Coordinates of N, CA and C in Angstrom, one line a residue:
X1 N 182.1 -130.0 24.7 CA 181.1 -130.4 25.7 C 179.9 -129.4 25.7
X2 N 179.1 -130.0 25.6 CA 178.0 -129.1 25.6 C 177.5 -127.9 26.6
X3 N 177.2 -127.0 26.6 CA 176.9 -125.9 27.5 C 175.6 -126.2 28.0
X4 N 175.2 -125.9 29.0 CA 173.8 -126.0 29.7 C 172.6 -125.3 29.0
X5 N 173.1 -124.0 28.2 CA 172.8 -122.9 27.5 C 172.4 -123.7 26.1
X6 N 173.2 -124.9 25.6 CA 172.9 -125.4 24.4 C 171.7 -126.2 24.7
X7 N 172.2 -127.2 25.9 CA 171.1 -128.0 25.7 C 169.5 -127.7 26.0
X8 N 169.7 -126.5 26.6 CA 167.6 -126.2 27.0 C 167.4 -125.3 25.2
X9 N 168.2 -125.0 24.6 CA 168.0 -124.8 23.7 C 167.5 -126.1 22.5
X10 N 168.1 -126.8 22.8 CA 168.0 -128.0 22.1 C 166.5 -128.6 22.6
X11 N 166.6 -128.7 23.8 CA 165.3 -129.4 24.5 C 164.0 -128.4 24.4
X12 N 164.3 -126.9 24.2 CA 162.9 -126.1 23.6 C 162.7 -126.7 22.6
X13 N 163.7 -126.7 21.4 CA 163.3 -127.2 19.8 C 162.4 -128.3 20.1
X14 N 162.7 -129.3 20.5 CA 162.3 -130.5 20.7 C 161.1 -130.3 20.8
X15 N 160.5 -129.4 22.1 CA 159.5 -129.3 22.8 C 158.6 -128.3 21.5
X16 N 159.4 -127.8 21.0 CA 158.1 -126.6 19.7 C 157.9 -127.5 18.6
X17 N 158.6 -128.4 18.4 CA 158.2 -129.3 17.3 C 157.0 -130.3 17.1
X18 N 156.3 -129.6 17.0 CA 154.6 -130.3 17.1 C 154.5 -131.1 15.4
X19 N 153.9 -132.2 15.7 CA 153.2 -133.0 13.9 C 153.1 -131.9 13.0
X20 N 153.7 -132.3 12.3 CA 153.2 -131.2 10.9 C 151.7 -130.9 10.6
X21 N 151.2 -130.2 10.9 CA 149.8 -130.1 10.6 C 149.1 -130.6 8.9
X22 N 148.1 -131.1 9.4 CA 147.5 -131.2 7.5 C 146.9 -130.4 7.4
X23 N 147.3 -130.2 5.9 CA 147.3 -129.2 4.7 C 145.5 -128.5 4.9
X24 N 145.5 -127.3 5.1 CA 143.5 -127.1 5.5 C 143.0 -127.9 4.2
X25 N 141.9 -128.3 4.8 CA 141.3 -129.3 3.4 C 140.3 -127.5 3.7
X26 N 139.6 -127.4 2.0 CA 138.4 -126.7 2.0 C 137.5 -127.0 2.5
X27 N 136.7 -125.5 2.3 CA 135.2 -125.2 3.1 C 134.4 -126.3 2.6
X28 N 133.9 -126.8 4.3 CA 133.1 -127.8 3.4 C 131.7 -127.4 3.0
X29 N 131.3 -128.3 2.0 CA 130.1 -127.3 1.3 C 128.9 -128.0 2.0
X30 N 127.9 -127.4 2.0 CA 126.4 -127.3 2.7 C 126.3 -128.9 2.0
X31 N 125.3 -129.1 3.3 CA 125.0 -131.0 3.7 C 124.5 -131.3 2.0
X32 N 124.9 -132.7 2.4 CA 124.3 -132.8 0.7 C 125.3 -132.8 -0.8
X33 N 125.5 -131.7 -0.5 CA 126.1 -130.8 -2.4 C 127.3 -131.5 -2.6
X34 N 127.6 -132.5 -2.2 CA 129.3 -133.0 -2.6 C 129.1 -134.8 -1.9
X35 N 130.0 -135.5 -2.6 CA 129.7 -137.0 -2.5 C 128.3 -137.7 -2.7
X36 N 128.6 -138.9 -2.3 CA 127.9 -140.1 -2.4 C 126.1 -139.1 -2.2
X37 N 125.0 -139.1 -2.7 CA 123.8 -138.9 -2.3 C 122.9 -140.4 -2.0
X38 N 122.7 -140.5 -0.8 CA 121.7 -141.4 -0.4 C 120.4 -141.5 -0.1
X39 N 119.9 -142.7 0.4 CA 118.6 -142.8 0.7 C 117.7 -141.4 1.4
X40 N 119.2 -141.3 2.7 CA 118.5 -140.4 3.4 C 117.9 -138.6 2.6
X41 N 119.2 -138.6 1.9 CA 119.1 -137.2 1.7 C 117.8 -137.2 0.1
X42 N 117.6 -138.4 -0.2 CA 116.5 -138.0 -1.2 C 114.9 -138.1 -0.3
X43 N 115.1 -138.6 0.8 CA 113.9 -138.2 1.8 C 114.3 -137.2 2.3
X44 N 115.5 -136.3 2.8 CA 115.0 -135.3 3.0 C 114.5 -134.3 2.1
X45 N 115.2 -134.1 0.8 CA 115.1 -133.3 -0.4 C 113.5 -133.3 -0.6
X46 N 112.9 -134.6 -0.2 CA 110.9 -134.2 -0.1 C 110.7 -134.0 0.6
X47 N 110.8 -134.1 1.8 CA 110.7 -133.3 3.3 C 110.9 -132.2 3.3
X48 N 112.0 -131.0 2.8 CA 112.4 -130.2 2.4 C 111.3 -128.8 2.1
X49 N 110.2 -129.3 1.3 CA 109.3 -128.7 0.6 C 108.2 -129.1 1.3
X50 N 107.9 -129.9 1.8 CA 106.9 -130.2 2.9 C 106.7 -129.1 3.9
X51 N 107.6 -128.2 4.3 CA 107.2 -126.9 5.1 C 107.0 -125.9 4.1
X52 N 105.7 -125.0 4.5 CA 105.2 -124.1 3.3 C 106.2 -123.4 3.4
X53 N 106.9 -122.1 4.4 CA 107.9 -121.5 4.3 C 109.0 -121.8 3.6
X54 N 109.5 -122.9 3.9 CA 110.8 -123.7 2.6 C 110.6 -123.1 1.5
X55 N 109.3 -123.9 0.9 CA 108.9 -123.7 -0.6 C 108.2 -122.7 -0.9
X56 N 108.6 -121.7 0.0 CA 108.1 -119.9 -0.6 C 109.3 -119.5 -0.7
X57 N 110.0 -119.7 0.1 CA 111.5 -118.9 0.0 C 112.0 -119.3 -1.5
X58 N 112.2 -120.9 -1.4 CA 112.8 -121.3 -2.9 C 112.4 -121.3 -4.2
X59 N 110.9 -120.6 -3.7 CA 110.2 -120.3 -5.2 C 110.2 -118.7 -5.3
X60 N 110.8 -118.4 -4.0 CA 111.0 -117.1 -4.4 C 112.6 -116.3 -4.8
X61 N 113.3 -117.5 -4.6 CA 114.8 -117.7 -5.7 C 114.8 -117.4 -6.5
X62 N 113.9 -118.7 -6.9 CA 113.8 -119.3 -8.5 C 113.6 -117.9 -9.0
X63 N 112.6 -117.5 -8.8 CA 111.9 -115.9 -9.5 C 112.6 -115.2 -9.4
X64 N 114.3 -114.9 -8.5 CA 114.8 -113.8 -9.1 C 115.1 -112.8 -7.7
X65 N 114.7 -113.4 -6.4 CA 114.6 -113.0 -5.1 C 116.2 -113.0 -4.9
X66 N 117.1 -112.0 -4.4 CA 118.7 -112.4 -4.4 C 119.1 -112.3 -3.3
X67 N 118.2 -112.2 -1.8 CA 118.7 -111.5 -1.0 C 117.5 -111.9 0.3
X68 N 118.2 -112.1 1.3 CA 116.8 -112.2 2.2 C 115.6 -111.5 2.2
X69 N 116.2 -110.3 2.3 CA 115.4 -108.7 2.5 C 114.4 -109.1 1.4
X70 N 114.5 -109.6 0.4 CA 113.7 -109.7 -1.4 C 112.9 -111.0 -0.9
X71 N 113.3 -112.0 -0.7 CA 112.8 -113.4 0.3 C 111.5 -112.7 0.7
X72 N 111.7 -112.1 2.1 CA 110.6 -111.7 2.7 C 109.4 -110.9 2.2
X73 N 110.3 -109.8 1.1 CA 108.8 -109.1 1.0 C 108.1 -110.0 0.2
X74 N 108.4 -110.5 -1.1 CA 108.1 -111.4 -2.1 C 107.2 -112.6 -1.5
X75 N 107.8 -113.1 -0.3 CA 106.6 -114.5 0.1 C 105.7 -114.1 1.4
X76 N 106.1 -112.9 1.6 CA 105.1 -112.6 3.1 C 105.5 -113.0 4.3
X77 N 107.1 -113.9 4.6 CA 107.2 -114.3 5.6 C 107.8 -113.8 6.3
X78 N 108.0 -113.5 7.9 CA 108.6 -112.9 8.4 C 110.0 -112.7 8.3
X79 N 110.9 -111.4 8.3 CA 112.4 -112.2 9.0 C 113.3 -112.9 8.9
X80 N 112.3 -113.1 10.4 CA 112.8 -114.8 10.9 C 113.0 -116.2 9.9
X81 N 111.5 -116.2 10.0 CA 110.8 -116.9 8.9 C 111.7 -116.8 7.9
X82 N 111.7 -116.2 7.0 CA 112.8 -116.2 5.7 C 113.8 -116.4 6.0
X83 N 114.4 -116.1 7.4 CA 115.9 -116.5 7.1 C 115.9 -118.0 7.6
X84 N 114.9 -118.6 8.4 CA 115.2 -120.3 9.1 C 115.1 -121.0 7.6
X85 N 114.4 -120.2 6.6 CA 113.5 -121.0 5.8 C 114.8 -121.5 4.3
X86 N 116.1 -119.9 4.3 CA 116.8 -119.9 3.7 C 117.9 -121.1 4.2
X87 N 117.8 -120.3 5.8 CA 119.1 -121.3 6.1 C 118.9 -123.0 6.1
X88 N 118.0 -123.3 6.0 CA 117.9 -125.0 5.8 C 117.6 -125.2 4.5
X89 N 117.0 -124.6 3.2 CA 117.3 -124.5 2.2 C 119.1 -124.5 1.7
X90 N 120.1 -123.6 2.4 CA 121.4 -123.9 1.8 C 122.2 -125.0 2.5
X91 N 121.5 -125.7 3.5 CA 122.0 -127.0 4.3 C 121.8 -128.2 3.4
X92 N 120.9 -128.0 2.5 CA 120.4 -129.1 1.7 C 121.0 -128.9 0.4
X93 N 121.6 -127.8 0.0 CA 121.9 -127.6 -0.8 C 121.2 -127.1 -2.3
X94 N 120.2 -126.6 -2.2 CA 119.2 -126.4 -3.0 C 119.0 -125.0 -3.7
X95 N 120.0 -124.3 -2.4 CA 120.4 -123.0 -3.2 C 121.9 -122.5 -2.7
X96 N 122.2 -121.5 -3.5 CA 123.7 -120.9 -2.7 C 123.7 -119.7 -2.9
X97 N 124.3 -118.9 -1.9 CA 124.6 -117.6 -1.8 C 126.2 -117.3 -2.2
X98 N 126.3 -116.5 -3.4 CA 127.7 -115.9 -3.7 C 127.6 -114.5 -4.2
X99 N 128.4 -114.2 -5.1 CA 128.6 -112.6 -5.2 C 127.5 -112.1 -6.4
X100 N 126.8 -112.9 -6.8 CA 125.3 -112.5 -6.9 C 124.2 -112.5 -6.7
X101 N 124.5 -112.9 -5.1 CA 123.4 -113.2 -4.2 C 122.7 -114.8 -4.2
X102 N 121.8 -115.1 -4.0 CA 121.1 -116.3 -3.7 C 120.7 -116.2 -5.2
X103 N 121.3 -118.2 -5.2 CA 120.8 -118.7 -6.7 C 120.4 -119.9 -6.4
X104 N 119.3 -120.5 -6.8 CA 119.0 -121.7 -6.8 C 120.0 -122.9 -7.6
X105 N 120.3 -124.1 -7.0 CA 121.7 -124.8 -7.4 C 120.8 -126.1 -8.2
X106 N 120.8 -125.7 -9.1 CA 120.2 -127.2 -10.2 C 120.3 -128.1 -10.2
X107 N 121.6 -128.4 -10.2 CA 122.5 -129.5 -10.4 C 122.2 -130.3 -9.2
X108 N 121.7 -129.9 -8.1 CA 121.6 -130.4 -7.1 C 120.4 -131.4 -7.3
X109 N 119.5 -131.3 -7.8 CA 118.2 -132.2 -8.4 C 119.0 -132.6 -9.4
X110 N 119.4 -132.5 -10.4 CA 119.8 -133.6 -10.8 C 121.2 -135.0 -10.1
X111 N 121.5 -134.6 -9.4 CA 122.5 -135.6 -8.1 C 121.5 -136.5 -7.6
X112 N 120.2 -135.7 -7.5 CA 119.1 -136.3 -6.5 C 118.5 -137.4 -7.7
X113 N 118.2 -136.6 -8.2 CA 117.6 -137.7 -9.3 C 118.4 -138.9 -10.1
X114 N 120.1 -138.7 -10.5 CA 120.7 -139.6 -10.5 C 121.0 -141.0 -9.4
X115 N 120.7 -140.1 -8.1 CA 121.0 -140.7 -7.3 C 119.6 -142.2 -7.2
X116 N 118.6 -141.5 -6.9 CA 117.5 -142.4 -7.3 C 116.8 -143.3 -8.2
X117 N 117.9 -143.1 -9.6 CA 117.7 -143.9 -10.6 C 118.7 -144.6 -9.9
X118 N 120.0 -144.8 -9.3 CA 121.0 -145.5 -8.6 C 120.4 -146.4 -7.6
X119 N 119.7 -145.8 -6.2 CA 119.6 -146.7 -5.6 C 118.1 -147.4 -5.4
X120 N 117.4 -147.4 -6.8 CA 116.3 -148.0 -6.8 C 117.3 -149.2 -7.4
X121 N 116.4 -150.9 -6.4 CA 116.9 -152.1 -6.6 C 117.2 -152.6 -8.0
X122 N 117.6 -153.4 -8.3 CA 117.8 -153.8 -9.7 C 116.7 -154.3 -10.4
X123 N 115.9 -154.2 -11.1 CA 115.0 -154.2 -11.8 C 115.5 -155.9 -12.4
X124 N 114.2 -156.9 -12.3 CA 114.1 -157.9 -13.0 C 114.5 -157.9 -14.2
X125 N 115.6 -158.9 -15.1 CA 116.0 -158.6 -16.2 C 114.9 -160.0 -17.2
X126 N 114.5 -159.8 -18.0 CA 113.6 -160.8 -18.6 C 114.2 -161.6 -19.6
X127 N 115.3 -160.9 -19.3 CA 116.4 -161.0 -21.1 C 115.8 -161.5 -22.7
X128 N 115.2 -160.4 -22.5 CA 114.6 -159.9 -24.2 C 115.5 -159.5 -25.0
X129 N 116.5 -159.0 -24.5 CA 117.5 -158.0 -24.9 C 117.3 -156.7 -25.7
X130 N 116.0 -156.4 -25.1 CA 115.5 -155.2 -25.9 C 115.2 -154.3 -24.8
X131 N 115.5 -153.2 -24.4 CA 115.0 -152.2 -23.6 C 113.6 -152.0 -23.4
X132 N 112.7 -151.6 -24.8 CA 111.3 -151.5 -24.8 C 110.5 -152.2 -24.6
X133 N 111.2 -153.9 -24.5 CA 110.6 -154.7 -24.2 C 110.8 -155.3 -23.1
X134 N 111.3 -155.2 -22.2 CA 111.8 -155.3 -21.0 C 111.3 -154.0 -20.3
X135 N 110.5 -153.2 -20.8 CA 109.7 -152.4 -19.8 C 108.2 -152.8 -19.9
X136 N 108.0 -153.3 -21.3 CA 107.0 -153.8 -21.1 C 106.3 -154.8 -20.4
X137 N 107.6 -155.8 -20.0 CA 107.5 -156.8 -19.5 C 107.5 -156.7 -17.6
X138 N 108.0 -155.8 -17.9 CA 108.0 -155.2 -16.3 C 106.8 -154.7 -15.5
X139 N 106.3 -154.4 -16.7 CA 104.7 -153.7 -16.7 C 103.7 -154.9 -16.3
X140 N 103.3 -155.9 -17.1 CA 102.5 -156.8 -17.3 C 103.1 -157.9 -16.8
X141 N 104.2 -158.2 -16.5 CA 104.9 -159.6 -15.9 C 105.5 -159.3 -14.3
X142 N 105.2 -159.9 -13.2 CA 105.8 -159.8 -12.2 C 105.9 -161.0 -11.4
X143 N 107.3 -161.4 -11.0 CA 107.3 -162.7 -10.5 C 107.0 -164.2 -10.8
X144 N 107.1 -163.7 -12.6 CA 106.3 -165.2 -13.3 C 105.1 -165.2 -13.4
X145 N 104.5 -164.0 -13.1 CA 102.7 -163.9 -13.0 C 102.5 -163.0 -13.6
X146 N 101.6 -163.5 -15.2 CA 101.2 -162.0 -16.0 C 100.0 -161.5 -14.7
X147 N 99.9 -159.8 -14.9 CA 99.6 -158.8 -14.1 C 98.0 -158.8 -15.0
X148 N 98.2 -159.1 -16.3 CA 97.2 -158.2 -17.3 C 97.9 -158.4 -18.5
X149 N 96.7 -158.6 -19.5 CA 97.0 -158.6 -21.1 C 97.5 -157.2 -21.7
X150 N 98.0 -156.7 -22.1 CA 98.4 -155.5 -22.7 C 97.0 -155.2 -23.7
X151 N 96.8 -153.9 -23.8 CA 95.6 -153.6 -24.7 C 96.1 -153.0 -26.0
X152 N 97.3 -152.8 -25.9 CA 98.0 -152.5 -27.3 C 98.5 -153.3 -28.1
X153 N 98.6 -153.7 -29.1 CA 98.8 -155.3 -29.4 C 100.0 -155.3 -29.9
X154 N 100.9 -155.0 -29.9 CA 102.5 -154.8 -30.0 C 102.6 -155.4 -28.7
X155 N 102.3 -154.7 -27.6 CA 102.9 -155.1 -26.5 C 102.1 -156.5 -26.2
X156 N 101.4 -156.5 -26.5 CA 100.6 -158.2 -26.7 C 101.6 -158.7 -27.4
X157 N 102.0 -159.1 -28.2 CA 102.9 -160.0 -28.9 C 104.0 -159.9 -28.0
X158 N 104.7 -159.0 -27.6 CA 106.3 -159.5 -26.4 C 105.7 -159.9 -25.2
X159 N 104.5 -159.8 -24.4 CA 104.0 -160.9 -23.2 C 103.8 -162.1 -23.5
X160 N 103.1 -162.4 -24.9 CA 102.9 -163.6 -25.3 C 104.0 -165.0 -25.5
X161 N 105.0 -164.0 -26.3 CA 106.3 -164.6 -26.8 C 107.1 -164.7 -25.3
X162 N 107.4 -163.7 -24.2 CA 107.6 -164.1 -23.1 C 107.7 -165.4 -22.8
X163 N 105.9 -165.1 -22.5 CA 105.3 -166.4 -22.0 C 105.8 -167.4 -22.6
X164 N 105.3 -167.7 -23.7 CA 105.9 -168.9 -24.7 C 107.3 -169.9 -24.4
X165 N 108.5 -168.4 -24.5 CA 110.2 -168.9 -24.4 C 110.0 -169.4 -22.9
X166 N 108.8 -168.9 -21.8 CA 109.5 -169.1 -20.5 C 108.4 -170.2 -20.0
X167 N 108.1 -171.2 -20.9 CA 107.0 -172.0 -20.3 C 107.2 -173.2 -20.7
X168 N 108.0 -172.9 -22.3 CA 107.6 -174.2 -23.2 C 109.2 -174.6 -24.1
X169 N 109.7 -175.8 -23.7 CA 110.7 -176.0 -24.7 C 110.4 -176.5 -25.6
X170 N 111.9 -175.6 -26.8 CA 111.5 -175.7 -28.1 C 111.4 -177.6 -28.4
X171 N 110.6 -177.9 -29.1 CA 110.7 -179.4 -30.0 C 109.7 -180.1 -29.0
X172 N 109.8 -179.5 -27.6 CA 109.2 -180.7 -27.0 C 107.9 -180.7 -26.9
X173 N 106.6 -181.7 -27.2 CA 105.5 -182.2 -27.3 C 104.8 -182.0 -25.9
X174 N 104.0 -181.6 -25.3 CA 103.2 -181.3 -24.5 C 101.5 -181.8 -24.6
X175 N 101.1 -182.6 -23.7 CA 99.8 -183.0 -23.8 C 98.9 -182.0 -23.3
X176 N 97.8 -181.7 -23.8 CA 97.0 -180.2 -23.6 C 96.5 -180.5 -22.2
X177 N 96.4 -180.9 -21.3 CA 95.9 -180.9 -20.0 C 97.5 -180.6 -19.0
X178 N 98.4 -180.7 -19.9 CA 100.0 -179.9 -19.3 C 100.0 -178.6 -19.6
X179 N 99.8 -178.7 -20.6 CA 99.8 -176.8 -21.2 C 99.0 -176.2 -20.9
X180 N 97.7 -176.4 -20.0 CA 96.4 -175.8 -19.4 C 97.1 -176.0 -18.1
X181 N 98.0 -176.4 -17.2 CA 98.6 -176.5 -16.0 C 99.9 -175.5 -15.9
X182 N 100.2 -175.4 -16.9 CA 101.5 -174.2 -16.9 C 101.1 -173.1 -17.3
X183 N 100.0 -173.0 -18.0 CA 99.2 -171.8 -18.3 C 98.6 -171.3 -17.2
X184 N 97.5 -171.9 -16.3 CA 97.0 -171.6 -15.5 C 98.3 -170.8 -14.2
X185 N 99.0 -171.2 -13.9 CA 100.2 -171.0 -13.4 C 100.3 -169.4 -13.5
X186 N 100.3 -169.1 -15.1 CA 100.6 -167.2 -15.5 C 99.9 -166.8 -15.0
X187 N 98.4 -167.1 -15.1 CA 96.6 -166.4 -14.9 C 96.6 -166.3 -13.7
X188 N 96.9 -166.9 -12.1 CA 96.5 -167.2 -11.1 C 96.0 -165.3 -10.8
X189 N 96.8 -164.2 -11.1 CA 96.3 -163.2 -10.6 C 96.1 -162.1 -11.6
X190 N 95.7 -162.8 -12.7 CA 95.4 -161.9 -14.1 C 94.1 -162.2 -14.4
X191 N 93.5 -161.1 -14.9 CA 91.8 -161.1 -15.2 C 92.1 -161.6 -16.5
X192 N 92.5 -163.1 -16.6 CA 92.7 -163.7 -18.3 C 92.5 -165.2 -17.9
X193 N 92.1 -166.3 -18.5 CA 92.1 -167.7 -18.3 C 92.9 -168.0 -19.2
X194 N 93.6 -169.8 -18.9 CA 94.7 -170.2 -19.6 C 93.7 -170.3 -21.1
X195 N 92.5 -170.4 -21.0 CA 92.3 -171.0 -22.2 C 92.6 -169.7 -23.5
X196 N 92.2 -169.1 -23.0 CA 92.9 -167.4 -23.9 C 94.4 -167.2 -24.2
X197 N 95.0 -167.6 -23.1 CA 96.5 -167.4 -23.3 C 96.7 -168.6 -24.3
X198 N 96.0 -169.9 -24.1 CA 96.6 -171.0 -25.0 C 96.0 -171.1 -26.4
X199 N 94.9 -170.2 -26.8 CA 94.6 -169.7 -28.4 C 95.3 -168.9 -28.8
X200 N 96.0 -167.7 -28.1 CA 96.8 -166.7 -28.5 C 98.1 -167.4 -28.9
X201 N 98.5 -168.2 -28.3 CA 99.6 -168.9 -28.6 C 99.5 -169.8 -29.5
X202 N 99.1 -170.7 -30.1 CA 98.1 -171.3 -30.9 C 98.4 -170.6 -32.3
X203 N 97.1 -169.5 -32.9 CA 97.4 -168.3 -33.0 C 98.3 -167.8 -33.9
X204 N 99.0 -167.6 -33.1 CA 100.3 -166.9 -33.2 C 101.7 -167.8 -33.5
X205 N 101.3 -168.7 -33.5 CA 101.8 -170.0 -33.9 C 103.3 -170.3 -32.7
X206 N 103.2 -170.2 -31.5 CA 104.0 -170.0 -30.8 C 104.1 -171.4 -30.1
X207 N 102.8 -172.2 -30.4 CA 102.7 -173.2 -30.2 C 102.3 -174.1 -31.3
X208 N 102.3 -175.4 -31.5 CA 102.0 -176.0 -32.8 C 101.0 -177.2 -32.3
X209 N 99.5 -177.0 -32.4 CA 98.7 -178.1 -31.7 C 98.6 -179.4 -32.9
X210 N 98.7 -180.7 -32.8 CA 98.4 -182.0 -33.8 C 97.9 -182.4 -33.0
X211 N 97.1 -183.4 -33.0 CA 96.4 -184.8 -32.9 C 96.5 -184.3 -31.2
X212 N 95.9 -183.8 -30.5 CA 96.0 -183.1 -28.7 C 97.2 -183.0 -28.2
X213 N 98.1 -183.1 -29.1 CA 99.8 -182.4 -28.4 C 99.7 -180.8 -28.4
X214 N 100.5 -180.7 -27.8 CA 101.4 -178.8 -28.3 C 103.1 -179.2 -28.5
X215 N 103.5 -178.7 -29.6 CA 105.0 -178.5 -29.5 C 105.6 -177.0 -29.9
X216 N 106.5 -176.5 -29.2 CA 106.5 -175.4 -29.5 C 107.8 -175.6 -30.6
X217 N 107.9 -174.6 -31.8 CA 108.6 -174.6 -32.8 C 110.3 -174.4 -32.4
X218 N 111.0 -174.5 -33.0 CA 112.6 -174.2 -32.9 C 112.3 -172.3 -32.5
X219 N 112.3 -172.1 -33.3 CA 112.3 -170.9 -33.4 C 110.9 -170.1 -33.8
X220 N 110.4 -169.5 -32.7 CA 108.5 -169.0 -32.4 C 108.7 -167.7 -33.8
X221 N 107.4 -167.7 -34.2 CA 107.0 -166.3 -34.6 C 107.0 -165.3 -34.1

């Protein structure tokens, strides 16, 4: 039978047995420098440099500054000044302090800059299947509306051919007061008239004019 003596012993254990604690996760590192980088933090990262003191202190890193004390004489700023200017500098992550003092953190512009090639929207695909031509097309085409004729004539020939595959099916015959209707269509906010776009095509044999048809070929030049 149990003693009185056993059971408050029993009933302390009970009572000292708290949740196992979780394991300390690490120091977490200055806002910014670890995970996902977002919208916000690439507006702050320009914000950042927007106060002259910020961008004295971190230009006075860059150069070799290791230490507040070196901060201050180096940019003229107070202190104070140098040290508000440091400490929201290593919140952003833009520099770090370790055992050789203040270093400007690189890597951190490039997170930024990955990040921004990331959360800019997805870019219209024209499917050229060509990269260089799908920038060009990005350039001069928007929304089905050429912008402007390219003045390089390389890039002339991939707006053209664009236009061509995205206006006109192959074999089929077109009466020229249609093809001056789908043309005009491109031009509405381009300093160009259909009748230029439809000699270039012409031309270029992207179109094939007989007796007042247009047919465009199986396969364009």
């Amino acid at each position: 039978m149990p003693t009185e003596r056993s059971i408050d012993r029993t009933s302390d254990q009970g009572a000292e047995r708290p949740t196992a604690p979780a394991p300390s996760a690490p120091p977490a590192a200055p806002a910014g420098r670890t995970g996902p980088v977002g919208p916000a933090d690439l507006c702050g990262a320009v914000g950042l440099f927007a106060e002259e003191s910020r961008a004295r202190a971190f230009a006075a890193v860059v150069l070799g500054a290791a230490t507040p004390a070196q901060v201050t004489e180096r940019t003229g700023l107070s202190p104070k000044e140098a040290t508000t200017a440091l400490r929201r500098l290593r919140d952003r992550g833009v520099i770090a302090e370790g055992g050789d003092g203040l270093t400007a953190v690189y890597g951190r512009f490039r997170e930024l800059a990955r990040s921004a090639r990331a959360s800019k929207p997805s870019a219209e695909s024209y499917g050229s299947g060509d990269e260089q031509s799908e920038t060009v097309l990005r350039t001069f085409v928007r929304d089905g509306r050429l912008v402007r004729l390219p003045a390089q004539w390389e890039r002339k020939l991939v707006v053209l051919r664009h236009i061509a595959e995205r206006t006109f099916e192959p074999g089929v015959e077109y009466p020229e007061r249609t093809v001056n209707e789908k043309l005009r269509a491109w031009c509405e906010d381009a300093p160009v008239d259909h009748v230029t776009l439809r000699r270039y095509l012409v031309d270029l044999h992207h179109l094939h004019r007989r007796v007042g048809l247009y047919r465009r070929p199986a396969a364009a030049v």
